[in-house]
PDB file of C-alpha atoms in Angstrom:
ATOM      1  CA  MET A   1      72.900  69.327 164.950  1.00  0.00           C
ATOM      2  CA  ARG A   2      69.052  69.427 166.373  1.00  0.00           C
ATOM      3  CA  ILE A   3      67.799  69.982 169.644  1.00  0.00           C
ATOM      4  CA  HIS A   4      64.288  68.020 170.486  1.00  0.00           C
ATOM      5  CA  VAL A   5      62.318  69.418 173.696  1.00  0.00           C
ATOM      6  CA  ASN A   6      59.351  66.844 174.906  1.00  0.00           C
ATOM      7  CA  GLY A   7      57.327  66.621 178.552  1.00  0.00           C
ATOM      8  CA  ARG A   8      56.217  64.664 180.668  1.00  0.00           C
ATOM      9  CA  ASN A   9      53.527  65.799 183.335  1.00  0.00           C
ATOM     10  CA  ILE A  10      53.672  69.239 182.012  1.00  0.00           C
ATOM     11  CA  GLU A  11      52.394  71.375 178.442  1.00  0.00           C
ATOM     12  CA  ILE A  12      55.884  72.973 177.009  1.00  0.00           C
ATOM     13  CA  THR A  13      55.242  76.555 175.895  1.00  0.00           C
ATOM     14  CA  GLU A  14      57.350  78.322 173.336  1.00  0.00           C
ATOM     15  CA  ALA A  15      58.743  80.045 176.546  1.00  0.00           C
ATOM     16  CA  ILE A  16      59.919  77.751 177.532  1.00  0.00           C
ATOM     17  CA  LYS A  17      61.346  75.551 173.998  1.00  0.00           C
ATOM     18  CA  ALA A  18      63.819  79.287 173.413  1.00  0.00           C
ATOM     19  CA  TYR A  19      64.967  78.979 176.823  1.00  0.00           C
ATOM     20  CA  VAL A  20      66.026  74.899 176.440  1.00  0.00           C
ATOM     21  CA  LYS A  21      67.089  76.032 172.724  1.00  0.00           C
ATOM     22  CA  GLU A  22      69.047  79.099 173.591  1.00  0.00           C
ATOM     23  CA  LYS A  23      71.012  77.269 177.221  1.00  0.00           C
ATOM     24  CA  ILE A  24      71.631  73.665 175.739  1.00  0.00           C
ATOM     25  CA  GLY A  25      72.697  75.732 171.983  1.00  0.00           C
ATOM     26  CA  LYS A  26      75.471  77.301 173.588  1.00  0.00           C
ATOM     27  CA  VAL A  27      77.001  73.151 174.124  1.00  0.00           C
ATOM     28  CA  ALA A  28      76.828  72.151 171.009  1.00  0.00           C
ATOM     29  CA  THR A  29      79.385  76.338 169.396  1.00  0.00           C
ATOM     30  CA  HIS A  30      81.855  74.067 171.834  1.00  0.00           C
ATOM     31  CA  TYR A  31      81.882  71.463 170.265  1.00  0.00           C
ATOM     32  CA  ASP A  32      80.781  70.191 166.522  1.00  0.00           C
ATOM     33  CA  GLN A  33      80.292  66.452 166.538  1.00  0.00           C
ATOM     34  CA  ILE A  34      76.567  66.017 168.239  1.00  0.00           C
ATOM     35  CA  GLN A  35      74.634  64.555 166.012  1.00  0.00           C
ATOM     36  CA  GLY A  36      71.726  65.904 168.734  1.00  0.00           C
ATOM     37  CA  ILE A  37      70.314  66.519 171.584  1.00  0.00           C
ATOM     38  CA  GLU A  38      66.917  64.982 173.186  1.00  0.00           C
ATOM     39  CA  VAL A  39      65.714  67.083 176.392  1.00  0.00           C
ATOM     40  CA  ILE A  40      62.646  65.441 178.794  1.00  0.00           C
ATOM     41  CA  LEU A  41      61.551  68.033 181.148  1.00  0.00           C
ATOM     42  CA  SER A  42      59.018  66.344 183.444  1.00  0.00           C
ATOM     43  CA  VAL A  43      57.081  68.052 187.141  1.00  0.00           C
ATOM     44  CA  ILE A  44      56.772  65.533 189.894  1.00  0.00           C
ATOM     45  CA  LYS A  45      52.940  66.608 191.051  1.00  0.00           C
ATOM     46  CA  ASN A  46      53.999  64.901 195.163  1.00  0.00           C
ATOM     47  CA  PRO A  47      53.028  68.243 196.728  1.00  0.00           C
ATOM     48  CA  ALA A  48      55.558  66.651 199.416  1.00  0.00           C
ATOM     49  CA  ALA A  49      58.618  66.473 196.606  1.00  0.00           C
ATOM     50  CA  ALA A  50      60.839  69.690 197.538  1.00  0.00           C
ATOM     51  CA  GLU A  51      63.011  69.324 194.427  1.00  0.00           C
ATOM     52  CA  LYS A  52      60.080  69.235 191.216  1.00  0.00           C
ATOM     53  CA  HIS A  53      61.082  70.274 188.815  1.00  0.00           C
ATOM     54  CA  ILE A  54      63.752  67.592 186.362  1.00  0.00           C
ATOM     55  CA  ALA A  55      65.466  67.911 183.453  1.00  0.00           C
ATOM     56  CA  GLU A  56      66.505  64.739 181.190  1.00  0.00           C
ATOM     57  CA  VAL A  57      69.668  65.018 178.673  1.00  0.00           C
ATOM     58  CA  ARG A  58      70.770  62.733 175.901  1.00  0.00           C
ATOM     59  CA  CYS A  59      73.500  63.645 174.102  1.00  0.00           C
ATOM     60  CA  ASN A  60      74.402  61.705 171.342  1.00  0.00           C
ATOM     61  CA  LEU A  61      78.025  63.005 170.250  1.00  0.00           C
ATOM     62  CA  ASP A  62      79.932  61.413 167.220  1.00  0.00           C
ATOM     63  CA  LYS A  63      80.974  57.837 169.960  1.00  0.00           C
ATOM     64  CA  VAL A  64      79.471  57.982 172.738  1.00  0.00           C
ATOM     65  CA  LYS A  65      75.983  58.796 174.158  1.00  0.00           C
ATOM     66  CA  ILE A  66      75.365  61.723 177.185  1.00  0.00           C
ATOM     67  CA  HIS A  67      72.383  61.306 179.768  1.00  0.00           C
ATOM     68  CA  LEU A  68      72.516  63.813 182.175  1.00  0.00           C
ATOM     69  CA  GLU A  69      69.162  65.447 184.989  1.00  0.00           C
ATOM     70  CA  GLU A  70      69.510  67.933 187.119  1.00  0.00           C
ATOM     71  CA  SER A  71      65.638  68.782 189.377  1.00  0.00           C
ATOM     72  CA  ALA A  72      65.347  72.266 190.626  1.00  0.00           C
ATOM     73  CA  GLU A  73      62.368  74.723 192.474  1.00  0.00           C
ATOM     74  CA  SER A  74      61.978  75.797 188.774  1.00  0.00           C
ATOM     75  CA  MET A  75      62.031  74.498 185.840  1.00  0.00           C
ATOM     76  CA  TYR A  76      64.122  77.697 184.613  1.00  0.00           C
ATOM     77  CA  ALA A  77      66.861  76.343 187.533  1.00  0.00           C
ATOM     78  CA  SER A  78      66.976  72.726 186.394  1.00  0.00           C
ATOM     79  CA  ILE A  79      67.806  74.554 182.754  1.00  0.00           C
ATOM     80  CA  ASP A  80      70.702  76.199 183.894  1.00  0.00           C
ATOM     81  CA  LEU A  81      72.384  73.323 186.025  1.00  0.00           C
ATOM     82  CA  LEU A  82      71.586  70.782 183.464  1.00  0.00           C
ATOM     83  CA  SER A  83      73.073  73.065 180.638  1.00  0.00           C
ATOM     84  CA  ASP A  84      76.121  73.776 182.950  1.00  0.00           C
ATOM     85  CA  LYS A  85      76.914  69.428 183.256  1.00  0.00           C
ATOM     86  CA  LEU A  86      75.890  69.323 179.619  1.00  0.00           C
ATOM     87  CA  LEU A  87      79.290  71.519 179.377  1.00  0.00           C
ATOM     88  CA  ARG A  88      81.407  70.321 181.608  1.00  0.00           C
ATOM     89  CA  GLN A  89      80.832  66.149 180.329  1.00  0.00           C
ATOM     90  CA  VAL A  90      80.830  67.525 176.487  1.00  0.00           C
ATOM     91  CA  GLN A  91      84.409  69.608 176.905  1.00  0.00           C
ATOM     92  CA  LYS A  92      85.562  66.429 178.963  1.00  0.00           C
ATOM     93  CA  VAL A  93      85.075  64.182 175.847  1.00  0.00           C
ATOM     94  CA  LYS A  94      86.607  66.708 173.294  1.00  0.00           C
ATOM     95  CA  ASP A  95      89.770  66.924 175.564  1.00  0.00           C
ATOM     96  CA  LYS A  96      90.417  63.281 175.693  1.00  0.00           C
ATOM     97  CA  ALA A  97      89.514  63.286 172.278  1.00  0.00           C
ATOM     98  CA  LEU A  98      92.327  65.398 171.225  1.00  0.00           C
ATOM     99  CA  SER A  99      94.869  64.300 173.707  1.00  0.00           C
ATOM    100  CA  SER A 100      94.137  60.828 172.103  1.00  0.00           C
ATOM    101  CA  ASN A 101      95.241  62.614 168.730  1.00  0.00           C
ATOM    102  CA  LYS A 102      98.317  64.996 170.155  1.00  0.00           C
ATOM    103  CA  ALA A 103      99.838  61.314 171.141  1.00  0.00           C
ATOM    104  CA  SER A 104      99.223  59.330 168.084  1.00  0.00           C
ATOM    105  CA  ILE A 105     100.332  61.969 165.964  1.00  0.00           C
ATOM    106  CA  ARG A 106     103.605  62.717 168.369  1.00  0.00           C
ATOM    107  CA  MET A 107     104.647  59.672 167.862  1.00  0.00           C
ATOM    108  CA  GLU A 108     103.709  59.272 164.657  1.00  0.00           C
ATOM    109  CA  ASN A 109     106.579  61.918 163.794  1.00  0.00           C
ATOM    110  CA  VAL A 110     108.796  60.293 166.359  1.00  0.00           C
ATOM    111  CA  ASP A 111     109.065  57.035 163.698  1.00  0.00           C
ATOM    112  CA  ASN A 112     108.657  59.276 161.042  1.00  0.00           C
ATOM    113  CA  ASN A 113     111.712  61.202 162.154  1.00  0.00           C
ATOM    114  CA  ASP A 114     113.301  57.850 163.166  1.00  0.00           C
ATOM    115  CA  GLU A 115     113.771  56.831 159.524  1.00  0.00           C
ATOM    116  CA  GLU A 116     114.843  59.407 157.853  1.00  0.00           C
ATOM    117  CA  GLU A 117     117.830  59.657 159.610  1.00  0.00           C
ATOM    118  CA  ILE A 118     118.430  55.915 158.632  1.00  0.00           C
ATOM    119  CA  GLU A 119     117.761  56.474 155.202  1.00  0.00           C
ATOM    120  CA  VAL A 120     120.217  59.502 155.024  1.00  0.00           C
ATOM    121  CA  VAL A 121     123.390  57.660 155.906  1.00  0.00           C
ATOM    122  CA  GLU A 122     122.181  54.572 154.117  1.00  0.00           C
ATOM    123  CA  ALA A 123     122.363  57.479 150.814  1.00  0.00           C
ATOM    124  CA  MET A 124     125.190  58.504 151.725  1.00  0.00           C
ATOM    125  CA  PRO A 125     127.723  57.079 148.452  1.00  0.00           C
ATOM    126  CA  GLU A 126     131.324  55.472 150.546  1.00  0.00           C
ATOM    127  CA  GLU A 127     134.401  57.452 148.869  1.00  0.00           C
TER     128      GLU A 127
END
């Protein structure tokens, strides 16, 4: 999995890049179906804006694409908020995928058990 970091109106330093990879990389340990993550960091240059630092993420999963955005007073705070939000969304997708797989497995087991009982009854010789 790759984490790609871009910047708008901001120069991406090695410290910010390492911090993004550390925080967003934790999400990858929770779900192995993540194909790629793109993080876009931007700053609003308007002095009247309260929350000037914006962090966006685009996460490509197996069948789902997640796009999130957070803004805060500092870039590190927006990255923290973004990683928490991304973790919740990935966990939601993972739980949904696991619950749909369990339902199909249960239905297959019920069907197979009925067929086995029918086969046993038909295989018994009559005396």
